[in-house]
């Protein structure tokens, strides 16, 4: 067992009853009965006997019990839940294996998904489980509190939670009290009664201790466990117990100082020296104590101190690791600083050296900082960055770095890279600042560097290559394909032999750069090669990410069959636990997107539900955002407009910064498109303006969806000419690069723009071209999502087909039937009358008032004029006009009037 594994085991160790412990049946009974309520909170000041009580109860309980002793390092959410899962693993084998894939370099801000996975795993077993979290007052991180609150609100049947804390945790305690879901043991409950105090004191002074002395000690300590224990130690060897009891009074603090002083002063000089010197340690072992004190015999000394009952608590069954009671440790440290202030730095340096040699990075960093050797701490952080980063413990890394000065960080390129990589992993485009600092610092002489993960698996070993990869990553987030390709090539040139991790990232960056540039053939080959390499190195997580990118590229090429097969491969890679594997979220979300495009709304909804459920557990949030966005589209297609906005709103909250390129984060553009589909032209136009997209721009593939949204806005604003010009430029780029998926969507929009401009033959031809490209792969929603104008244009294509008694423009009849059926959607129940109207080119008959408004439109009247003539508000006229456009399948006044005359509605 490694030292790290050994120390983790001490955190999971259920303490054993110590000599002199007094059994307290009344409190044991309270704990037994409290389990019925779900959460037990044992909250009292230090030294109240919380841990001792729970340890005794745990030893008596027949229920499976998991124990986690918390420390300050557990404020890192990833570490907290990894340790909690390790504790539960001891009573529910297999749970720990579920947690590893949920934690990674870009750990999410919320641990809700991870906790959901734990809840689901616990729910699979109907048996009881108790999880004890000791010293919860050491947890200050709000994300941990939030996730624990989520667990409490969703405790599966049979699971019970016990918190031991010196102060109330920031949880919804009033609500839990009101619901009867909380049992509390407070300081008053833990105070020793006269009988309990007598039992404790008699262990030291014998059964003949006078009742008056017991009553006096109990009153002076207020039944405080630590005070009584110190009093019991002090009573040993006292010639006059009555006189001793009369010599102290006052507060708990005074009692502690007085009694602890009594206990310490009666020890031998050797023991006092050992206690003071080793007080700098959070956990102790014989070997560690030898290293810190500079003397042998540490294990024997620890054994002797435990026998003397000097507040030394064993952390395992073999007496390998120990800790001092916190109150006693605090007092020892105060004495050390008072009596030997010059020794403190040397003791911490010795402790840092031992922890570094044994691979215990967190303790080594803390002792180096305590020794005021921040340069040493910086080197330790650099060496251990990879091991901590890849386990998702970003909070630990931030805590380490926060202890260093800004000047020191700026002077060390690897620390700048550490900051940059953490920012980039979360989609933070402000990572340019630490990257620039790393570049500036890297111009000096490089020092020898051996990462704990080994050079092959390190991100920081090769500083020049790592900086270039960071620059490429930043360019990727901005959608800067050329910049990304340049930096990816620079990084590759600077690689040394054997640096496999950096080399694989260079290959990934090159493929991503091709994707951003729209060079989808090259990108597809690059991702396919990368997937094969990652699988060869057993890097399944990277392979799944590669498949996700590959599926998006294949969809961009219009190859829905290939994309579906790639997404299915993700599910195969995550088997046999694919149903619960977080990485399976990539596959389910991708399959949902393909099913939606094919108008298989039931399958799309099912895959989106499965995908978002497990994707909530992923460190990367984009799959969750994409799954929610697909769910929003499904709801919109089914006629649930409010539900669609709810889902896209949640997708926005999950997605990275809106400043990230649209190709990488399509959610903002999809939200604007939904708003436009629901008639909110103002909001959609405002979004396009905020994104600074204009009809005269030269769009890149990375921002293509933004410009397609702009084209839709222009059509809604009766600016068909500008829309046509923009779409022509978009089509030229897509056709030149063989991006069939883009061509299908662009040609569909061109058809609408041509119809709005009055060129019906060209419009029907453009639509036929789009359908001819899309139908073999099952494209439907690319047409159906354009709404009534597309339905009307499709009706014209159908009419042309019928008149010629053959497929119009080569579009198969079954294809036309599938697309037309999609327009019925949630309105299919409207019946055959509506279908008949639609087949004639009319979506729905105009009302009498709409016919009046239509006549004014034909006469060229303004909306304001119409409002005055009909004595209605301007908003009412706008609504009538919008309804007319929708029913006639028109995008402008001109097209609406022309279409009405064609149908015989106007003469």
XYZ file of N, CA and C in Angstrom, residues 8-242:
705
model
N -5.316 7.644 3.125
C -6.755 7.621 2.834
C -7.444 6.614 3.740
N -6.791 5.479 3.965
C -7.389 4.472 4.836
C -7.608 5.022 6.247
N -6.705 5.908 6.723
C -6.903 6.480 8.056
C -8.136 7.366 8.107
N -8.491 7.990 6.976
C -9.677 8.839 6.947
C -10.953 8.001 6.952
N -10.836 6.748 6.528
C -12.003 5.873 6.440
C -12.107 4.945 7.647
N -11.160 5.054 8.553
C -11.102 4.190 9.726
C -12.178 4.579 10.732
N -12.939 3.593 11.189
C -13.949 3.839 12.222
C -13.237 3.766 13.571
N -13.162 4.872 14.305
C -12.410 4.867 15.565
C -12.933 3.791 16.524
N -12.008 3.281 17.319
C -12.369 2.274 18.321
C -12.509 2.928 19.699
N -13.289 2.301 20.546
C -13.472 2.821 21.897
C -12.134 2.790 22.635
N -11.780 3.904 23.298
C -10.519 3.990 24.013
C -10.702 3.649 25.486
N -9.571 3.391 26.122
C -9.602 3.032 27.539
C -10.254 4.151 28.348
N -11.058 3.763 29.301
C -11.707 4.744 30.155
C -12.980 5.327 29.583
N -13.387 4.869 28.391
C -14.598 5.416 27.792
C -15.821 5.013 28.608
N -16.713 5.957 28.794
C -17.941 5.718 29.546
C -19.095 5.538 28.565
N -19.730 4.390 28.623
C -20.881 4.118 27.752
C -22.038 5.015 28.186
N -22.729 5.584 27.216
C -23.813 6.542 27.498
C -25.084 6.066 26.785
N -25.799 5.139 27.398
C -26.966 4.522 26.728
C -28.007 5.516 26.254
N -28.220 6.594 27.005
C -29.260 7.551 26.608
C -28.952 8.177 25.258
N -27.656 8.416 24.959
C -27.284 9.010 23.679
C -27.265 7.958 22.570
N -26.855 6.750 22.913
C -26.893 5.663 21.921
C -28.325 5.440 21.458
N -29.253 5.480 22.387
C -30.665 5.306 22.027
C -31.148 6.443 21.137
N -30.707 7.673 21.432
C -31.092 8.808 20.574
C -30.599 8.602 19.147
N -29.383 8.090 19.004
C -28.840 7.857 17.668
C -29.609 6.760 16.944
N -29.923 5.695 17.654
C -30.679 4.600 17.034
C -32.024 5.094 16.519
N -32.722 5.850 17.346
C -34.037 6.333 16.940
C -33.943 7.414 15.862
N -32.844 8.161 15.880
C -32.684 9.236 14.901
C -32.512 8.764 13.481
N -32.075 7.518 13.308
C -31.880 7.008 11.952
C -33.171 6.994 11.153
N -34.273 6.907 11.830
C -35.561 6.867 11.133
C -35.823 8.164 10.368
N -35.135 9.241 10.744
C -35.399 10.539 10.121
C -34.462 10.868 8.975
N -33.446 10.091 8.754
C -32.560 10.322 7.600
C -31.271 11.004 7.972
N -31.335 12.231 8.555
C -30.133 13.001 8.885
C -30.033 13.175 10.393
N -28.837 12.891 10.918
C -28.530 13.151 12.324
C -27.399 14.172 12.358
N -27.589 15.233 13.107
C -26.560 16.255 13.283
C -26.114 16.240 14.743
N -24.835 15.939 14.957
C -24.242 16.001 16.288
C -23.376 17.251 16.300
N -23.855 18.302 16.916
C -23.218 19.619 16.827
C -22.925 20.137 18.230
N -21.639 20.309 18.530
C -21.231 20.786 19.853
C -19.802 21.288 19.750
N -19.361 22.100 20.730
C -17.996 22.637 20.675
C -16.937 21.546 20.754
N -15.695 21.957 20.484
C -14.573 21.029 20.545
C -14.482 20.411 21.923
N -14.110 19.142 21.966
C -13.926 18.476 23.242
C -15.197 17.991 23.882
N -16.310 17.995 23.141
C -17.590 17.579 23.718
C -17.809 16.076 23.638
N -16.929 15.364 22.957
C -17.049 13.915 22.869
C -17.870 13.427 21.697
N -17.975 14.239 20.649
C -18.790 13.860 19.484
C -18.242 12.598 18.821
N -16.942 12.630 18.491
C -16.349 11.498 17.779
C -16.360 10.247 18.629
N -16.041 10.397 19.923
C -16.027 9.232 20.813
C -17.405 8.597 20.904
N -18.439 9.425 20.996
C -19.804 8.892 21.071
C -20.155 8.128 19.804
N -19.891 8.745 18.656
C -20.239 8.098 17.386
C -19.419 6.837 17.162
N -18.159 6.854 17.590
C -17.324 5.667 17.433
C -17.876 4.513 18.269
N -18.285 4.808 19.492
C -18.864 3.767 20.337
C -20.161 3.245 19.733
N -21.008 4.173 19.264
C -22.273 3.760 18.652
C -22.031 2.916 17.407
N -21.040 3.342 16.591
C -20.738 2.594 15.365
C -20.282 1.182 15.681
N -19.487 1.054 16.764
C -19.028 -0.277 17.141
C -20.154 -1.185 17.601
N -21.226 -0.610 18.097
C -22.358 -1.392 18.575
C -23.373 -1.675 17.477
N -23.425 -0.813 16.469
C -24.455 -0.935 15.434
C -24.195 -2.142 14.541
N -25.248 -2.775 14.141
C -25.166 -3.911 13.221
C -25.353 -3.483 11.766
N -25.569 -2.190 11.561
C -25.806 -1.707 10.203
C -24.484 -1.500 9.472
N -24.464 -1.687 8.134
C -23.257 -1.341 7.357
C -22.963 0.146 7.513
N -21.750 0.475 7.917
C -21.435 1.863 8.246
C -20.160 2.305 7.550
N -20.240 3.450 6.874
C -19.082 4.058 6.217
C -18.699 5.306 6.991
N -17.404 5.493 7.230
C -16.922 6.606 8.057
C -15.910 7.413 7.262
N -16.052 8.730 7.310
C -15.074 9.610 6.665
C -14.705 10.720 7.639
N -13.435 10.746 8.040
C -12.914 11.834 8.870
C -12.418 12.933 7.943
N -13.032 14.085 8.024
C -12.736 15.165 7.091
C -11.567 15.998 7.581
N -10.888 16.633 6.615
C -9.852 17.610 6.934
C -9.978 18.769 5.965
N -9.122 19.783 6.120
C -9.248 20.997 5.305
C -9.101 20.699 3.823
N -8.326 19.676 3.461
C -8.149 19.345 2.047
C -9.419 18.888 1.375
N -10.399 18.452 2.152
C -11.658 17.979 1.578
C -12.571 19.114 1.145
N -12.111 20.367 1.238
C -12.878 21.479 0.672
C -12.861 21.465 -0.839
N -12.018 20.659 -1.433
C -12.049 20.441 -2.878
C -13.213 19.497 -3.178
N -14.234 19.941 -3.941
C -15.405 19.073 -4.175
C -15.033 17.720 -4.776
N -14.085 17.714 -5.711
C -13.708 16.436 -6.321
C -13.113 15.503 -5.280
N -12.262 16.029 -4.417
C -11.648 15.197 -3.385
C -12.693 14.754 -2.364
N -13.570 15.664 -1.963
C -14.602 15.323 -0.979
C -15.421 14.126 -1.451
N -15.921 14.195 -2.680
C -16.808 13.131 -3.138
C -16.038 11.874 -3.512
N -14.784 12.024 -3.912
C -13.966 10.826 -4.136
C -13.759 10.094 -2.816
N -13.494 10.841 -1.742
C -13.304 10.213 -0.443
C -14.618 9.651 0.103
N -15.716 10.372 -0.125
C -17.016 9.853 0.319
C -17.334 8.538 -0.393
N -17.046 8.482 -1.679
C -17.292 7.246 -2.436
C -16.376 6.128 -1.944
N -15.125 6.481 -1.598
C -14.204 5.465 -1.077
C -14.717 4.903 0.239
N -15.313 5.763 1.069
C -15.895 5.285 2.325
C -17.065 4.342 2.050
N -17.933 4.745 1.128
C -19.088 3.907 0.800
C -18.669 2.611 0.117
N -17.541 2.648 -0.577
C -17.036 1.452 -1.252
C -16.847 0.299 -0.258
N -16.522 0.634 0.974
C -16.262 -0.411 1.966
C -17.508 -1.197 2.351
N -18.665 -0.579 2.167
C -19.908 -1.280 2.501
C -20.766 -1.540 1.263
N -20.481 -0.828 0.183
C -21.202 -1.027 -1.077
C -20.170 -1.127 -2.201
N -19.506 -2.270 -2.332
C -18.443 -2.421 -3.345
C -18.931 -2.074 -4.740
N -18.086 -1.359 -5.473
C -18.408 -0.967 -6.847
C -18.703 0.503 -7.000
N -19.109 1.154 -5.904
C -19.455 2.576 -6.005
C -18.238 3.410 -6.361
N -17.088 3.084 -5.790
C -15.879 3.852 -6.087
C -15.535 3.839 -7.562
N -15.793 2.714 -8.230
C -15.483 2.624 -9.660
C -16.355 3.561 -10.488
N -17.527 3.920 -9.950
C -18.417 4.807 -10.701
C -17.936 6.252 -10.655
N -17.182 6.600 -9.641
C -16.843 8.004 -9.439
C -15.695 8.448 -10.329
N -14.730 7.567 -10.566
C -13.563 7.961 -11.354
C -13.893 8.658 -12.655
N -14.772 8.096 -13.495
C -15.079 8.755 -14.773
C -15.810 10.086 -14.632
N -16.353 10.376 -13.450
C -17.113 11.610 -13.282
C -16.225 12.799 -12.985
N -14.973 12.538 -12.676
C -14.060 13.596 -12.265
C -12.937 13.706 -13.270
N -12.644 14.910 -13.687
C -11.593 15.123 -14.664
C -11.048 16.523 -14.554
N -10.181 16.908 -15.490
C -9.529 18.223 -15.401
C -10.505 19.387 -15.340
N -11.624 19.293 -16.054
C -12.571 20.415 -16.078
C -13.793 20.070 -15.243
N -13.555 19.834 -13.953
C -14.652 19.464 -13.067
C -15.736 20.531 -13.062
N -17.005 20.134 -13.096
C -18.083 21.121 -13.136
C -18.181 21.889 -11.840
N -18.817 23.084 -11.945
C -18.988 23.892 -10.746
C -19.941 23.233 -9.769
N -20.835 22.410 -10.266
C -21.791 21.708 -9.412
C -21.461 20.226 -9.394
N -21.580 19.619 -8.202
C -21.357 18.175 -8.069
C -22.673 17.413 -8.078
N -23.747 18.083 -8.499
C -25.064 17.470 -8.438
C -25.134 16.184 -9.252
N -24.507 16.192 -10.435
C -24.537 14.990 -11.263
C -23.804 13.835 -10.613
N -22.657 14.124 -10.014
C -21.895 13.085 -9.340
C -22.692 12.501 -8.180
N -23.327 13.384 -7.406
C -24.130 12.914 -6.286
C -25.320 12.108 -6.788
N -25.878 12.521 -7.918
C -26.979 11.748 -8.509
C -26.531 10.325 -8.815
N -25.312 10.190 -9.338
C -24.791 8.856 -9.625
C -24.660 8.035 -8.340
N -24.161 8.659 -7.277
C -24.053 7.945 -6.001
C -25.429 7.522 -5.490
N -26.394 8.440 -5.603
C -27.757 8.122 -5.153
C -28.315 6.935 -5.934
N -28.125 6.972 -7.250
C -28.642 5.885 -8.087
C -27.994 4.558 -7.730
N -26.691 4.582 -7.470
C -25.995 3.353 -7.106
C -26.499 2.826 -5.770
N -26.683 3.735 -4.803
C -27.167 3.303 -3.494
C -28.585 2.750 -3.588
N -29.386 3.332 -4.478
C -30.781 2.904 -4.611
C -30.905 1.496 -5.195
N -29.832 1.011 -5.835
C -29.881 -0.329 -6.416
C -29.909 -1.416 -5.349
N -29.475 -1.074 -4.138
C -29.447 -2.035 -3.033
C -30.467 -1.608 -1.990
N -31.328 -2.496 -1.610
C -32.398 -2.151 -0.681
C -31.946 -2.145 0.773
N -30.703 -2.551 1.047
C -30.229 -2.622 2.413
C -29.929 -1.250 2.999
N -29.645 -1.239 4.319
C -29.341 0.001 5.015
C -27.861 0.333 4.902
N -27.553 1.613 4.890
C -26.180 2.101 4.909
C -26.146 3.402 5.693
N -25.167 3.537 6.569
C -24.972 4.762 7.334
C -23.655 5.384 6.901
N -23.687 6.661 6.549
C -22.474 7.404 6.207
C -22.248 8.452 7.289
N -21.107 8.371 7.965
C -20.746 9.330 9.008
C -19.684 10.273 8.460
N -19.944 11.567 8.523
C -18.981 12.589 8.119
C -18.545 13.325 9.381
N -17.329 13.020 9.832
C -16.829 13.592 11.074
C -16.053 14.874 10.794
N -16.122 15.822 11.720
C -15.429 17.116 11.610
C -15.918 17.922 10.401
N -17.227 17.923 10.198
C -17.766 18.637 9.026
C -17.549 20.150 9.127
N -17.270 20.666 10.313
C -17.030 22.109 10.444
C -15.803 22.565 9.662
N -14.941 21.629 9.281
C -13.755 21.992 8.500
C -14.101 22.291 7.046
N -15.312 21.959 6.624
C -15.723 22.192 5.240
C -16.302 23.598 5.131
N -15.675 24.394 4.267
C -16.110 25.768 4.029
C -16.552 25.995 2.586
N -16.313 25.039 1.701
C -16.596 25.214 0.275
C -18.100 25.115 0.008
N -18.670 26.159 -0.548
C -20.104 26.176 -0.827
C -20.528 25.073 -1.800
N -19.729 24.749 -2.831
C -20.139 23.648 -3.723
C -20.309 22.323 -2.981
N -19.497 22.089 -1.959
C -19.652 20.859 -1.179
C -20.946 20.913 -0.382
N -21.221 22.051 0.264
C -22.474 22.187 1.017
C -23.682 21.990 0.105
N -23.630 22.591 -1.075
C -24.766 22.488 -2.004
C -24.998 21.046 -2.426
N -23.924 20.345 -2.742
C -24.065 18.958 -3.181
C -24.534 18.064 -2.047
N -24.048 18.327 -0.831
C -24.508 17.531 0.301
C -25.988 17.799 0.571
N -26.412 19.063 0.422
C -27.830 19.367 0.562
C -28.670 18.612 -0.457
N -28.151 18.494 -1.664
C -28.849 17.729 -2.703
C -28.962 16.269 -2.297
N -27.879 15.714 -1.749
C -27.914 14.322 -1.293
C -28.960 14.151 -0.196
N -28.988 15.079 0.759
C -29.951 14.980 1.865
C -31.381 15.027 1.344
N -31.621 15.877 0.343
C -32.971 16.007 -0.210
C -33.393 14.782 -1.007
N -32.414 13.981 -1.430
C -32.736 12.835 -2.290
C -32.158 11.534 -1.733
N -32.043 11.442 -0.414
C -31.504 10.219 0.180
C -32.312 9.013 -0.281
N -31.645 8.006 -0.832
C -32.389 6.811 -1.247
C -32.851 6.028 -0.028
N -33.842 5.185 -0.188
C -34.332 4.386 0.945
C -33.201 3.570 1.552
N -33.144 3.575 2.875
C -32.142 2.781 3.563
C -30.832 3.495 3.816
N -30.635 4.690 3.242
C -29.386 5.412 3.475
C -29.608 6.469 4.559
N -28.664 6.535 5.493
C -28.727 7.482 6.598
C -27.427 8.277 6.630
N -27.521 9.521 7.017
C -26.365 10.414 7.043
C -26.210 11.003 8.437
N -24.977 10.967 8.964
C -24.674 11.557 10.268
C -23.542 12.562 10.093
N -23.759 13.791 10.542
C -22.741 14.835 10.508
C -22.318 15.155 11.927
N -21.009 15.195 12.162
C -20.464 15.665 13.429
C -19.732 16.966 13.157
N -20.105 18.017 13.878
C -19.573 19.341 13.553
C -19.534 20.207 14.801
N -18.598 21.167 14.811
C -18.539 22.115 15.921
C -19.531 23.261 15.740
N -20.007 23.452 14.520
C -20.947 24.543 14.252
C -21.992 24.054 13.268
N -23.101 24.773 13.211
C -24.177 24.386 12.287
C -23.696 24.481 10.847
N -23.840 23.422 10.080
C -23.488 23.504 8.658
C -24.506 24.353 7.909
N -24.112 25.005 6.816
C -25.047 25.847 6.051
C -25.977 25.018 5.173
N -26.801 24.227 5.822
C -27.786 23.397 5.146
C -29.176 23.880 5.550
N -30.186 23.338 4.912
C -31.568 23.785 5.168
C -32.101 23.138 6.442
N -31.450 23.421 7.580
C -31.838 22.778 8.834
C -33.265 23.132 9.262
N -33.713 24.420 9.168
C -35.098 24.713 9.565
C -36.123 23.907 8.769
N -35.892 23.781 7.482
C -36.840 23.020 6.658
C -36.834 21.543 7.059
N -35.651 20.988 7.306
C -35.563 19.582 7.697
C -36.227 19.353 9.052
N -36.074 20.328 9.974
C -36.757 20.204 11.265
C -38.269 20.176 11.063
N -38.757 21.113 10.238
C -40.200 21.218 10.022
C -40.769 19.944 9.387
N -39.961 19.298 8.553
C -40.413 18.086 7.873
C -40.196 16.837 8.714
N -39.587 17.001 9.887
C -39.327 15.842 10.731
C -38.246 14.939 10.190
N -37.304 15.509 9.429
C -36.248 14.711 8.801
C -34.884 14.919 9.454
N -34.858 15.509 10.653
C -33.600 15.840 11.302
C -33.645 15.471 12.776
N -32.596 14.783 13.223
C -32.378 14.523 14.642
C -31.121 15.279 15.054
N -31.179 15.996 16.185
C -30.051 16.821 16.619
C -29.600 16.436 18.017
N -28.297 16.301 18.182
C -27.680 16.178 19.488
C -26.776 17.387 19.654
N -27.093 18.220 20.648
C -26.380 19.471 20.848
C -25.476 19.382 22.077
N -24.789 20.504 22.376
C -23.858 20.535 23.498
C -24.533 20.131 24.794
N -25.765 20.596 25.021
C -26.482 20.270 26.252
C -26.717 18.768 26.362
N -26.957 18.118 25.205
C -27.197 16.671 25.223
C -25.916 15.910 25.548
N -24.783 16.427 25.086
C -23.518 15.716 25.252
C -22.850 15.975 26.605
N -23.363 16.936 27.371
C -22.769 17.177 28.685
C -22.920 15.926 29.563
N -21.868 15.608 30.315
C -21.899 14.444 31.185
C -22.810 14.721 32.378
N -23.661 13.772 32.633
C -24.462 13.855 33.858
C -23.564 13.540 35.046
N -24.094 13.724 36.241
C -23.306 13.432 37.444
C -22.878 11.973 37.472
N -23.782 11.069 37.099
C -23.437 9.639 37.113
C -22.373 9.325 36.070
N -22.517 9.900 34.879
C -21.532 9.649 33.826
C -20.166 10.219 34.199
N -20.175 11.421 34.783
C -18.919 12.026 35.204
C -18.253 11.188 36.291
N -19.038 10.686 37.218
C -18.483 9.851 38.278
C -17.840 8.600 37.710
N -18.486 8.005 36.703
C -17.917 6.807 36.091
C -16.595 7.117 35.412
N -16.522 8.266 34.755
C -15.281 8.639 34.068
C -14.171 8.937 35.072
N -14.461 9.718 36.094
C -13.447 10.138 37.055
C -12.972 8.984 37.921
N -13.857 8.048 38.183
C -13.475 6.923 39.037
C -12.422 6.039 38.385
N -12.342 6.080 37.026
C -11.305 5.322 36.334
C -9.925 5.800 36.763
N -9.823 7.122 37.068
C -8.526 7.686 37.429
C -8.306 7.701 38.935
N -9.318 8.118 39.690
C -9.138 8.316 41.123
C -9.632 7.143 41.958
N -10.301 6.183 41.316
C -10.814 5.054 42.067
C -12.227 5.279 42.525
N -12.895 4.220 42.887
C -14.311 4.319 43.247
C -14.549 5.094 44.533
N -13.505 5.383 45.277
C -13.698 6.085 46.524
C -13.756 7.586 46.408
N -13.728 8.121 45.190
C -13.765 9.571 45.003
C -15.060 10.126 45.596
N -14.898 11.149 46.417
C -16.056 11.706 47.119
C -17.066 12.293 46.154
N -18.326 12.131 46.504
C -19.383 12.679 45.664
C -19.301 14.175 45.525
N -18.825 14.852 46.584
C -18.705 16.302 46.502
C -17.672 16.720 45.466
N -16.583 15.959 45.390
C -15.538 16.266 44.403
C -16.045 16.035 42.987
N -16.785 14.935 42.803
C -17.364 14.660 41.477
C -18.311 15.779 41.080
N -19.167 16.173 42.018
C -20.128 17.238 41.705
C -19.397 18.533 41.374
N -18.330 18.827 42.122
C -17.589 20.073 41.880
C -16.904 20.054 40.524
N -16.259 18.939 40.192
C -15.577 18.852 38.891
C -16.591 18.909 37.750
N -17.725 18.245 37.937
C -18.754 18.267 36.891
C -19.285 19.678 36.712
N -19.495 20.388 37.808
C -20.005 21.755 37.719
C -18.976 22.687 37.099
N -17.700 22.546 37.534
C -16.665 23.449 37.026
C -16.440 23.224 35.525
N -16.528 22.000 35.067
C -16.326 21.711 33.628
C -17.627 21.785 32.847
N -18.754 21.964 33.565
C -20.080 21.987 32.929
C -20.341 20.714 32.126
N -19.829 19.608 32.658
C -20.040 18.323 31.998
C -19.287 18.182 30.689
N -18.281 19.043 30.503
C -17.520 19.067 29.236
C -16.570 17.880 29.185
N -16.674 17.053 28.162
C -15.930 15.796 28.109
C -14.426 16.012 28.199
N -13.892 16.971 27.410
C -12.449 17.195 27.414
C -11.971 17.669 28.780
N -12.739 18.550 29.415
C -12.365 19.020 30.739
C -12.368 17.895 31.752
N -13.383 17.038 31.709
C -13.441 15.917 32.634
C -12.300 14.936 32.390
N -11.960 14.708 31.129
C -10.874 13.789 30.831
C -9.541 14.331 31.344
N -9.325 15.636 31.153
C -8.109 16.247 31.676
C -8.097 16.220 33.198
N -9.249 16.439 33.797
C -9.340 16.369 35.248
C -9.012 14.968 35.738
N -9.514 13.974 35.011
C -9.229 12.592 35.401
C -7.731 12.315 35.334
N -7.062 12.807 34.277
C -5.609 12.626 34.188
C -4.897 13.350 35.328
N -5.395 14.538 35.647
C -4.746 15.331 36.693
C -4.941 14.732 38.073
N -6.020 14.000 38.287
C -6.298 13.404 39.591
C -5.312 12.299 39.951
N -4.680 11.718 38.944
C -3.771 10.620 39.207
C -2.596 11.095 40.069
N -2.435 10.477 41.150
C -1.298 10.798 41.998
C -1.497 12.000 42.892
N -2.688 12.608 42.867
C -2.929 13.759 43.732
C -3.092 13.279 45.175
N -2.316 13.890 46.081
C -2.405 13.497 47.486
C -3.679 14.010 48.134
N -4.067 15.206 47.733
C -5.257 15.817 48.331
C -6.217 16.207 47.206
N -7.154 15.320 46.904
C -8.091 15.540 45.802
C -8.951 16.759 46.074
N -9.378 16.951 47.311
C -10.258 18.073 47.640
C -9.567 19.399 47.373
